[in-house]
mmCIF file of C-alpha atoms in Angstrom:
data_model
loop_
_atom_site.group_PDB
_atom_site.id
_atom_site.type_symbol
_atom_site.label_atom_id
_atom_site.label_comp_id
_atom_site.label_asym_id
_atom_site.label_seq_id
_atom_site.Cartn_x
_atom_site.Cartn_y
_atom_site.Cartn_z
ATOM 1 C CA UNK A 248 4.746 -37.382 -6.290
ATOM 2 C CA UNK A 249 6.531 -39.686 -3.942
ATOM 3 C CA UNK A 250 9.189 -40.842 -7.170
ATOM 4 C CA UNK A 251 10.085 -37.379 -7.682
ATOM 5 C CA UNK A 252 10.546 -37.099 -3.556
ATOM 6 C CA UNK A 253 12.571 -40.089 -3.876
ATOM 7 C CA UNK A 254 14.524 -39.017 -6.725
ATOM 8 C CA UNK A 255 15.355 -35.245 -5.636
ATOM 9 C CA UNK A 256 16.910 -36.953 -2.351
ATOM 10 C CA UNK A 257 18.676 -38.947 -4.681
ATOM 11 C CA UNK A 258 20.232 -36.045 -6.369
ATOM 12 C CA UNK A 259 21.159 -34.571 -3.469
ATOM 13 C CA UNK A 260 22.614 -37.755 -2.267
ATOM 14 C CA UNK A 261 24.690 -38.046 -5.083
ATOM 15 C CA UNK A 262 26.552 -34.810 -4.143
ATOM 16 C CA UNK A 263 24.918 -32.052 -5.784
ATOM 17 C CA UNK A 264 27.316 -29.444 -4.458
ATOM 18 C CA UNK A 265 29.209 -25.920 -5.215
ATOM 19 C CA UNK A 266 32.515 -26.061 -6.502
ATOM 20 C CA UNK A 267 34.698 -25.267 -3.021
ATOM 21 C CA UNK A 268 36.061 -22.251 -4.913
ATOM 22 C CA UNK A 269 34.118 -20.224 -6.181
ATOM 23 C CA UNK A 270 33.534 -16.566 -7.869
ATOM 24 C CA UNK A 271 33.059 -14.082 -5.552
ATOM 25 C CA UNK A 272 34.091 -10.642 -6.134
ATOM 26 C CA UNK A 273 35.239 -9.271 -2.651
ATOM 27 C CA UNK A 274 35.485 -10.501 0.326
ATOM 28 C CA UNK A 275 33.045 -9.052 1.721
ATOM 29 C CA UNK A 276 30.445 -10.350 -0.755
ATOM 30 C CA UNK A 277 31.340 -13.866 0.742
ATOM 31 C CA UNK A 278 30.639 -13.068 3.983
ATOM 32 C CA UNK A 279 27.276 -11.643 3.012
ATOM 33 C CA UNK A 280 26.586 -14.990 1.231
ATOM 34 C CA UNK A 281 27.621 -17.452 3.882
ATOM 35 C CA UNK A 282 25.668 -15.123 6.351
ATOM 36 C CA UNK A 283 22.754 -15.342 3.992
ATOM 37 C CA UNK A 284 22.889 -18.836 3.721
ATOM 38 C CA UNK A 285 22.955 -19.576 6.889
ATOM 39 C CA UNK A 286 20.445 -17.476 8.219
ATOM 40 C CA UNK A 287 17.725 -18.851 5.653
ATOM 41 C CA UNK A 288 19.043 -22.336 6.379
ATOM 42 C CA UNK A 289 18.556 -21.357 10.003
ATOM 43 C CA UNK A 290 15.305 -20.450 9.882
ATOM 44 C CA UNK A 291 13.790 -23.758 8.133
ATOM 45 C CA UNK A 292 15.954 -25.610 10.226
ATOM 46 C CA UNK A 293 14.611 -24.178 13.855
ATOM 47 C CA UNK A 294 10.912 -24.727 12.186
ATOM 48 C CA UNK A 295 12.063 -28.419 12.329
ATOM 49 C CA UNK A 296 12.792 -28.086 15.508
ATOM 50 C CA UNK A 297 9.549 -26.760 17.103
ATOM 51 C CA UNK A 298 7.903 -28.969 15.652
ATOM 52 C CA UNK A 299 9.942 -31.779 17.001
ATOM 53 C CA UNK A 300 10.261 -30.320 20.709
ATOM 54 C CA UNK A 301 6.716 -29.994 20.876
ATOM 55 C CA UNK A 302 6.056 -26.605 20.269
ATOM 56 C CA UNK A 303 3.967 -26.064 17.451
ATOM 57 C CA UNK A 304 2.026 -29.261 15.615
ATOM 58 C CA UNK A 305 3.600 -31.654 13.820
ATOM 59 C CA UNK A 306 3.073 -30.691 9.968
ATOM 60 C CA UNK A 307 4.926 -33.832 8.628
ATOM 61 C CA UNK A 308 4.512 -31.760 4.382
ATOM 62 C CA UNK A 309 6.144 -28.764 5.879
ATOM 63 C CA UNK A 310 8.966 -30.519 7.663
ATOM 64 C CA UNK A 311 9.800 -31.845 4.384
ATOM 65 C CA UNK A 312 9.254 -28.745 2.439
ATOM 66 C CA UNK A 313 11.575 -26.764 5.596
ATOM 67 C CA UNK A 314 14.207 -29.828 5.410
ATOM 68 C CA UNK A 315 14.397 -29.734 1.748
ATOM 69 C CA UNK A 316 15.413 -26.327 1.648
ATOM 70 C CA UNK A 317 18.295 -26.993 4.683
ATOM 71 C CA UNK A 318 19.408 -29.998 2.610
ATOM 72 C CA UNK A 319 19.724 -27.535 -0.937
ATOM 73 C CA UNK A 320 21.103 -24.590 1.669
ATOM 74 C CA UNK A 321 23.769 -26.760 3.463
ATOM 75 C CA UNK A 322 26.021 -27.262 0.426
ATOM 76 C CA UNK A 323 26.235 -23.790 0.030
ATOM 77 C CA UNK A 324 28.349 -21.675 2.475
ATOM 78 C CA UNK A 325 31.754 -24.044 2.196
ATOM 79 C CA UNK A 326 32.873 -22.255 -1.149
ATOM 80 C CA UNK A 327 32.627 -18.918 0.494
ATOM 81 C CA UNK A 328 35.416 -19.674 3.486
ATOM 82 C CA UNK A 329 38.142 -18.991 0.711
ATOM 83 C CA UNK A 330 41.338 -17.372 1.691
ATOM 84 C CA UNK A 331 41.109 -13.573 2.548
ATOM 85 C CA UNK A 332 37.490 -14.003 3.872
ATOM 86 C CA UNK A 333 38.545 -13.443 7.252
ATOM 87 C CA UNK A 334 36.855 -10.596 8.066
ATOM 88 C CA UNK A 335 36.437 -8.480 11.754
ATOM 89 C CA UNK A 336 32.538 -8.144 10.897
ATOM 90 C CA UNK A 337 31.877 -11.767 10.741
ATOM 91 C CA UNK A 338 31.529 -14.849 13.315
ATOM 92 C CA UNK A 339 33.903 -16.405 11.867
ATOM 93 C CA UNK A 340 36.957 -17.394 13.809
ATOM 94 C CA UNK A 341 40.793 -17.381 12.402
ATOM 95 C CA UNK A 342 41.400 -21.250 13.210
ATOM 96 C CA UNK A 343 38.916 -22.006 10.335
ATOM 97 C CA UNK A 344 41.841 -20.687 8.167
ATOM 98 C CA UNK A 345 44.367 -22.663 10.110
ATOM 99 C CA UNK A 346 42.323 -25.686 10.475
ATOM 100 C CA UNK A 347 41.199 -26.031 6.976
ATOM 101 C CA UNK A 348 40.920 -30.399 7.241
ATOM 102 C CA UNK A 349 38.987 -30.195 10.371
ATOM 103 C CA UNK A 350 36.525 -27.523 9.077
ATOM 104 C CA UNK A 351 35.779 -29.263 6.215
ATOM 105 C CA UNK A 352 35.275 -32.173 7.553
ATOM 106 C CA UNK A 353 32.625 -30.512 10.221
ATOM 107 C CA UNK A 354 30.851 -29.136 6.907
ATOM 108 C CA UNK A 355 30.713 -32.508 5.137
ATOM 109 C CA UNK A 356 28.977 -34.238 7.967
ATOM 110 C CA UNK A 357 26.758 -31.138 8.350
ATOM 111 C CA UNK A 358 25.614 -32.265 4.700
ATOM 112 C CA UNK A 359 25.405 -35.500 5.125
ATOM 113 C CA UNK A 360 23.042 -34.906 8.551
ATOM 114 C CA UNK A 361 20.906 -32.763 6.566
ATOM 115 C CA UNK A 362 20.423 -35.119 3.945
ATOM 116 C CA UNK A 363 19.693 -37.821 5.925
ATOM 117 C CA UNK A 364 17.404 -35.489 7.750
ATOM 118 C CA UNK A 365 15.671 -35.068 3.961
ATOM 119 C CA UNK A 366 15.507 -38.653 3.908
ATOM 120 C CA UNK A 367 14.033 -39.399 7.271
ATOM 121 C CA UNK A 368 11.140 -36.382 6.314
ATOM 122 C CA UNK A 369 9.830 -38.329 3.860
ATOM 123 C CA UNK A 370 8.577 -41.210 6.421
ATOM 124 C CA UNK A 371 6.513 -38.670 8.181
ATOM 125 C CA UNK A 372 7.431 -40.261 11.262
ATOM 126 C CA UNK A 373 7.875 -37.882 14.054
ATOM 127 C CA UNK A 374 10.103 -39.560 16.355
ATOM 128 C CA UNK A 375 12.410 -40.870 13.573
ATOM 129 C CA UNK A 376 12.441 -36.668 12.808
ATOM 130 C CA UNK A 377 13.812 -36.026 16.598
ATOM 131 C CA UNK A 378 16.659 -38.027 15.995
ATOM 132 C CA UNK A 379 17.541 -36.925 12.905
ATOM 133 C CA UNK A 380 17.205 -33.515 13.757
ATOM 134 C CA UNK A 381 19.006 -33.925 17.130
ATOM 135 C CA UNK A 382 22.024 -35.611 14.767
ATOM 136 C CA UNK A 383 21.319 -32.443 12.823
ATOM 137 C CA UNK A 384 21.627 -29.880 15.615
ATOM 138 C CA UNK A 385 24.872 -31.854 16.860
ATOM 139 C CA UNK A 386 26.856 -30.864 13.939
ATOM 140 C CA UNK A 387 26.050 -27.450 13.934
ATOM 141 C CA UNK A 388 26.769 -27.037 17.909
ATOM 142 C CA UNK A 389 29.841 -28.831 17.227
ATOM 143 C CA UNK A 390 31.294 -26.812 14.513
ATOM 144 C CA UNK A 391 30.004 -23.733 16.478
ATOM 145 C CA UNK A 392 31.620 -24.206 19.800
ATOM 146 C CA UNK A 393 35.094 -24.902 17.462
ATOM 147 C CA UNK A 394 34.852 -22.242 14.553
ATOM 148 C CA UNK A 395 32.155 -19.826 15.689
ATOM 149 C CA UNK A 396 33.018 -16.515 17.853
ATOM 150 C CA UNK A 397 30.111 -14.919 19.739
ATOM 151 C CA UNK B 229 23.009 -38.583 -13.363
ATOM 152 C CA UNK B 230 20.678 -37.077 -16.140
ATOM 153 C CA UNK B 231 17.857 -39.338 -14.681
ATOM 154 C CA UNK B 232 18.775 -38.096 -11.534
ATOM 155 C CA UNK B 233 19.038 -34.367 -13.029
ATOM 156 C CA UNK B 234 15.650 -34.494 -14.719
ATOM 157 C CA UNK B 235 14.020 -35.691 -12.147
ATOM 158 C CA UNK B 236 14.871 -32.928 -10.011
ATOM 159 C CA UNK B 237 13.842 -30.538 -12.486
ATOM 160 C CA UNK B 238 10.430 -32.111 -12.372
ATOM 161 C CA UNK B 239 9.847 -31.793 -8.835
ATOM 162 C CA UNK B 240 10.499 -28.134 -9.165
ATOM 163 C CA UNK B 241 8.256 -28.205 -11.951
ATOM 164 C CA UNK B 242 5.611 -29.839 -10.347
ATOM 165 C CA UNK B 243 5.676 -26.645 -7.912
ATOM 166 C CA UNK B 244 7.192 -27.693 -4.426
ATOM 167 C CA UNK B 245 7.146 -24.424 -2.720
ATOM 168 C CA UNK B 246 6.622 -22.723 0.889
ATOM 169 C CA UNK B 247 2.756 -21.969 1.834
ATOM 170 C CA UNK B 248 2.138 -17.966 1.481
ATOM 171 C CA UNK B 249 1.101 -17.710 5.206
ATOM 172 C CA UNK B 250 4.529 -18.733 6.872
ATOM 173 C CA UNK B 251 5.413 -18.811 10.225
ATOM 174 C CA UNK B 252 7.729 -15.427 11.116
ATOM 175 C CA UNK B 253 8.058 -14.463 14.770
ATOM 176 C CA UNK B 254 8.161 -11.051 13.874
ATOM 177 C CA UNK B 255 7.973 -9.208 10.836
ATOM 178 C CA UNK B 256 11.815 -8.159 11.318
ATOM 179 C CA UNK B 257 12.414 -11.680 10.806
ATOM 180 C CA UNK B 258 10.410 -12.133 7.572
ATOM 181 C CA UNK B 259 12.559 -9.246 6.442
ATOM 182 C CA UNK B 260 15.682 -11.051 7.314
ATOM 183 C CA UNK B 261 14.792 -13.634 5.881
ATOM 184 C CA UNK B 262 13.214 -12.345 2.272
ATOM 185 C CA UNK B 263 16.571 -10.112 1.530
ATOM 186 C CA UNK B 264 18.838 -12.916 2.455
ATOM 187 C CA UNK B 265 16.881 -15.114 0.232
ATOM 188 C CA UNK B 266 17.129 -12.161 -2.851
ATOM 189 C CA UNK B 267 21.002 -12.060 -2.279
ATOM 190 C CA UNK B 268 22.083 -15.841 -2.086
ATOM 191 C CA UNK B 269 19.530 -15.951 -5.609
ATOM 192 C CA UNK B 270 21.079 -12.594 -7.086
ATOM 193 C CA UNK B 271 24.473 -13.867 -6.600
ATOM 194 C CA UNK B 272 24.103 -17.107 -8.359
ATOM 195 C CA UNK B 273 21.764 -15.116 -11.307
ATOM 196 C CA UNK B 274 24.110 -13.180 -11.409
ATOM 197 C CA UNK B 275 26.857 -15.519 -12.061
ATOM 198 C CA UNK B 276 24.918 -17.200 -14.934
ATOM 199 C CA UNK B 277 24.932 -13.432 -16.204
ATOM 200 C CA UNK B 278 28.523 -13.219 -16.679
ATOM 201 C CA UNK B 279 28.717 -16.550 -18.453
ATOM 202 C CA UNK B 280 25.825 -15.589 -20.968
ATOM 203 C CA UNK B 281 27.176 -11.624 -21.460
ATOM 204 C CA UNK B 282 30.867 -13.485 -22.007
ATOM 205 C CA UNK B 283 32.663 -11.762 -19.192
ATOM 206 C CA UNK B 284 33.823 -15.235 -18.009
ATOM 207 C CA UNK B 285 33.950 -18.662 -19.953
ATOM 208 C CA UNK B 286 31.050 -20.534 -20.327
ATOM 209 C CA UNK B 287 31.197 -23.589 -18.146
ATOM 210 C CA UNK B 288 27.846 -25.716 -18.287
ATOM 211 C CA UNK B 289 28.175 -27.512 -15.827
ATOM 212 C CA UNK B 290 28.651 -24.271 -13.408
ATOM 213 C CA UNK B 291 25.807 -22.494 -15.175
ATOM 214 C CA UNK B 292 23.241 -25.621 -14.326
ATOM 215 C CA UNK B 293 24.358 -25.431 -10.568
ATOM 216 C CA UNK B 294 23.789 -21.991 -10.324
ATOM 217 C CA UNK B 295 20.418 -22.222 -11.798
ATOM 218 C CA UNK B 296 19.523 -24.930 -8.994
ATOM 219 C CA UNK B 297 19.898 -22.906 -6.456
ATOM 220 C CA UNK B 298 18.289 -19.744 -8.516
ATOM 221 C CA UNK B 299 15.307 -22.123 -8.819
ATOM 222 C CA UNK B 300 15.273 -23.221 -5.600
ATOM 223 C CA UNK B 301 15.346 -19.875 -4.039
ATOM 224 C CA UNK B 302 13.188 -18.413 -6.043
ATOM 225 C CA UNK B 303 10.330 -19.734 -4.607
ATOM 226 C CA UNK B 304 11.285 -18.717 -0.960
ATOM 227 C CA UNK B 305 10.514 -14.943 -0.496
ATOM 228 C CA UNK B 306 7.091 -15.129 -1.080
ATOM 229 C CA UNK B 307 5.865 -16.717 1.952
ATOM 230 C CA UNK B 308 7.925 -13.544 3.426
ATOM 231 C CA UNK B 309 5.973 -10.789 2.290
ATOM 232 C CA UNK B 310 2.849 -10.909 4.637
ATOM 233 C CA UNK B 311 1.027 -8.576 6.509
ATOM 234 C CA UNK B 312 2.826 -6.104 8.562
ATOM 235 C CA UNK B 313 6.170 -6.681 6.993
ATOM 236 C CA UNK B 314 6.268 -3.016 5.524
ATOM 237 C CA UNK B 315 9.127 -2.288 7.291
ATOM 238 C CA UNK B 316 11.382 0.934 6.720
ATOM 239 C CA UNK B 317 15.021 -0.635 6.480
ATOM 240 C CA UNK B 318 13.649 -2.558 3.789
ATOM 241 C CA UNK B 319 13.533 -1.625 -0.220
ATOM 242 C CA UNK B 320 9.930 -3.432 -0.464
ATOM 243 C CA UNK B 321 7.691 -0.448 -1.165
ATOM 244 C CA UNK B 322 3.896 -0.410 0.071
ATOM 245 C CA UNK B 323 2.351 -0.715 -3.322
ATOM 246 C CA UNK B 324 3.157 -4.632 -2.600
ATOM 247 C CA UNK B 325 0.426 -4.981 0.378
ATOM 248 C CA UNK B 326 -2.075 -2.680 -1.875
ATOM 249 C CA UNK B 327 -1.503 -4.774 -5.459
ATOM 250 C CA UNK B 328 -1.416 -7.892 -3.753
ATOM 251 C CA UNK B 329 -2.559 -9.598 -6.588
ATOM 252 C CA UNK B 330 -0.123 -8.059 -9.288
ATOM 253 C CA UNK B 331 2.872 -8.311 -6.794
ATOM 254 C CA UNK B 332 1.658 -12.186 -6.433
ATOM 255 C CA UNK B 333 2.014 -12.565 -10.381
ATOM 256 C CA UNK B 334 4.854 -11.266 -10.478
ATOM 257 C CA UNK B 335 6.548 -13.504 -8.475
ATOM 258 C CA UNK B 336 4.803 -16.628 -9.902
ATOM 259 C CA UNK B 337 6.145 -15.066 -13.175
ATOM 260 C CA UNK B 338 9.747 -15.012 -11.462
ATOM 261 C CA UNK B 339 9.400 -18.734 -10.546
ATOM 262 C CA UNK B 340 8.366 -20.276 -14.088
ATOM 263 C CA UNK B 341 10.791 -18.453 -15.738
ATOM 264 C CA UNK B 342 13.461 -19.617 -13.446
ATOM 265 C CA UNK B 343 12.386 -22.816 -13.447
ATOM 266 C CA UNK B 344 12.581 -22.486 -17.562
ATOM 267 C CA UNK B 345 16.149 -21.325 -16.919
ATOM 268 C CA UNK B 346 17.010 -24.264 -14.967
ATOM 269 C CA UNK B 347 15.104 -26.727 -17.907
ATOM 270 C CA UNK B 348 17.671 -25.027 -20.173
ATOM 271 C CA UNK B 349 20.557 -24.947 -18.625
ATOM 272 C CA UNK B 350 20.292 -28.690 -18.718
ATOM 273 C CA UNK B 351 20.878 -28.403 -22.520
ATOM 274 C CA UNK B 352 24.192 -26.877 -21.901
ATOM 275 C CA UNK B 353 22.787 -25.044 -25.253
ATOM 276 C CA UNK B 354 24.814 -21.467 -24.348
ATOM 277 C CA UNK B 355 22.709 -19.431 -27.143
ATOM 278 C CA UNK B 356 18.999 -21.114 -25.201
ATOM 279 C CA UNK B 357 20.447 -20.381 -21.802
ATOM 280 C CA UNK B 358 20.883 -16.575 -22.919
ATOM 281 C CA UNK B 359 17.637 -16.470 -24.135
ATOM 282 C CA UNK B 360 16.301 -17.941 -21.057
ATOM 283 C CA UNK B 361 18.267 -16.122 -18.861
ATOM 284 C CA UNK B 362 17.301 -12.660 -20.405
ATOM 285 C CA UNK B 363 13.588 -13.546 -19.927
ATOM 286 C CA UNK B 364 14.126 -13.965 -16.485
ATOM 287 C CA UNK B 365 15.737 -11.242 -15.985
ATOM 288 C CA UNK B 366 12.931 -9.713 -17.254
ATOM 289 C CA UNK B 367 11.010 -10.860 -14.238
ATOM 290 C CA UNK B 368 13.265 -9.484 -11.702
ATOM 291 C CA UNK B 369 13.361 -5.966 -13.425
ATOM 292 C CA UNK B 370 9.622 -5.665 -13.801
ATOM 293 C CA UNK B 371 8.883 -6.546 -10.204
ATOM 294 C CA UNK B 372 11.854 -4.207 -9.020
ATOM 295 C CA UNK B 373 10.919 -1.420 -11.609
ATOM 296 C CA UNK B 374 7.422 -1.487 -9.555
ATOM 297 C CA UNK B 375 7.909 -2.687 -6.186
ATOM 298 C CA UNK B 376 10.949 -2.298 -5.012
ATOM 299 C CA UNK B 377 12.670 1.419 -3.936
ATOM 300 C CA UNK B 378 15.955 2.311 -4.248
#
C-alpha cells in the first residue's frame, strides 16, 4: 500500500494536469466548474486544517485521504479562467484577465503547495502537516487578497 | 510515465475512498458539497461522451485525463448522503435514506465501472473506451432513473 502512495504522489508530481484550455460550452458552465472545484477542494482542505489547529483529532489516514483529493482538485480550476469567463455572478475579479502571468503563476505554486502537502501526509507527522498546510493556506490567502472580490 | 500511470490506476483500484460517516457541519453543507462533486464528474463524463459519440475528435490522451478525475470523483458523494441530508433544494429523493442498501450498490456500481473506464482509457483503444464508457453510463442512469427527481 505504501508503493502505490508513493507512486500516485509521483504522478501527480510529474504534472498530471488539465490542458489550460479547455471545452466548456458557455461561460457560465466554467464558472459553475471552478466554483465546484473549489468548494469541494475547500472542504477537504479546511478538514486539514482542524485537524492541524487542534480542533478535532489528528486522523493522520484521513488527512491523506482529504489532501489527496486537494492535490487531484487543485489542477483543476486554471483551464476554466479562459477569456469571456468574466462573469458579474462570480468572485472573480477583472485583473485576473489583465494579469494573466501573475495569476498563473499564483495557481502553479497553489499546486505545487498542495502536492507537497500530499507528500508531507504520507509521514503522518503532525507538525510537519502544520507547516505544510500553513504554506498551503498562504497561497490561497495570497491569490485571494489579489484576484478574489468579496 | 506508464509506470507512473498504472500505478495510479491501482491505487484507485485498490479502493482509496472517503469513510461513509463524514464530517459535514450541517447537512446544507453535505448538499453543497455532493452536487458540486456530481457536476465537476458530469462535466468531465461528459466530455469523454462527445469523444466516444464522435461529436469531437478523439484525443486519448484528453479522454484518460478526464477519466482521472471521473474516477477520482466518483468516489466522493457518498460520504455526503447521510442522515438528515434530505433536503428540499436538492434532486436526491427520499427513497435514498429508505433503500439504503440499494442506493449504496448503486454507487459502488458507479465506482467500479468508472474505475473500468479509467483502466481503458489507458488503452487509448477508442472502440473499448465506448464500450466502457456506455456501461458506466449505465450506472449513472439507473441510480438517477431511481433516486434522483427532476
Amino acid at each position: 500500500m505504501r508503493m502505490v502512495r508513493a507512486a500516485w504522489i509521483a504522478a501527480l508530481a510529474a504534472g498530471i494536469t488539465l490542458p489550460a484550455v479547455a471545452q466548456f460550452a458557455r461561460p457560465e458552465e466554467a464558472v459553475k466548474y471552478r466554483q465546484a472545484t473549489w468548494s469541494v477542494l475547500n472542504l477537504h482542505f479546511t478538514r486539514i486544517g482542524a485537524m492541524t489547529r487542534g480542533r478535532v483529532p489528528f486522523d493522520g489516514r484521513l488527512a491523506l485521504r482529504d489532501a489527496e483529493v486537494v492535490a487531484a482538485l487543485a489542477r483543476l480550476p486554471a483551464s476554466a479562467f479562459g477569456p469571456g469567463t468574466d462573469l458579474p455572478n462570480d468572485h472573480a475579479r477583472p485583473e485576473i484577465w489583465a494579469e494573466t502571468q501573475r495569476f498563473r503563476e499564483l495557481g502553479d505554486r497553489m499546486v505545487a503547495e498542495t502536492t507537497r502537502l500530499l507528500t508531507v501526509a504520507q509521514t503522518q507527522d503532525l507538525d510537519r502537516l502544520k507547516a505544510a498546510y500553513g504554506a498551503a493556506a498562504n497561497t490561497c490567502k495570497e491569490c485571494h487578497d489579489a484576484y478574489r472580490s468579496h
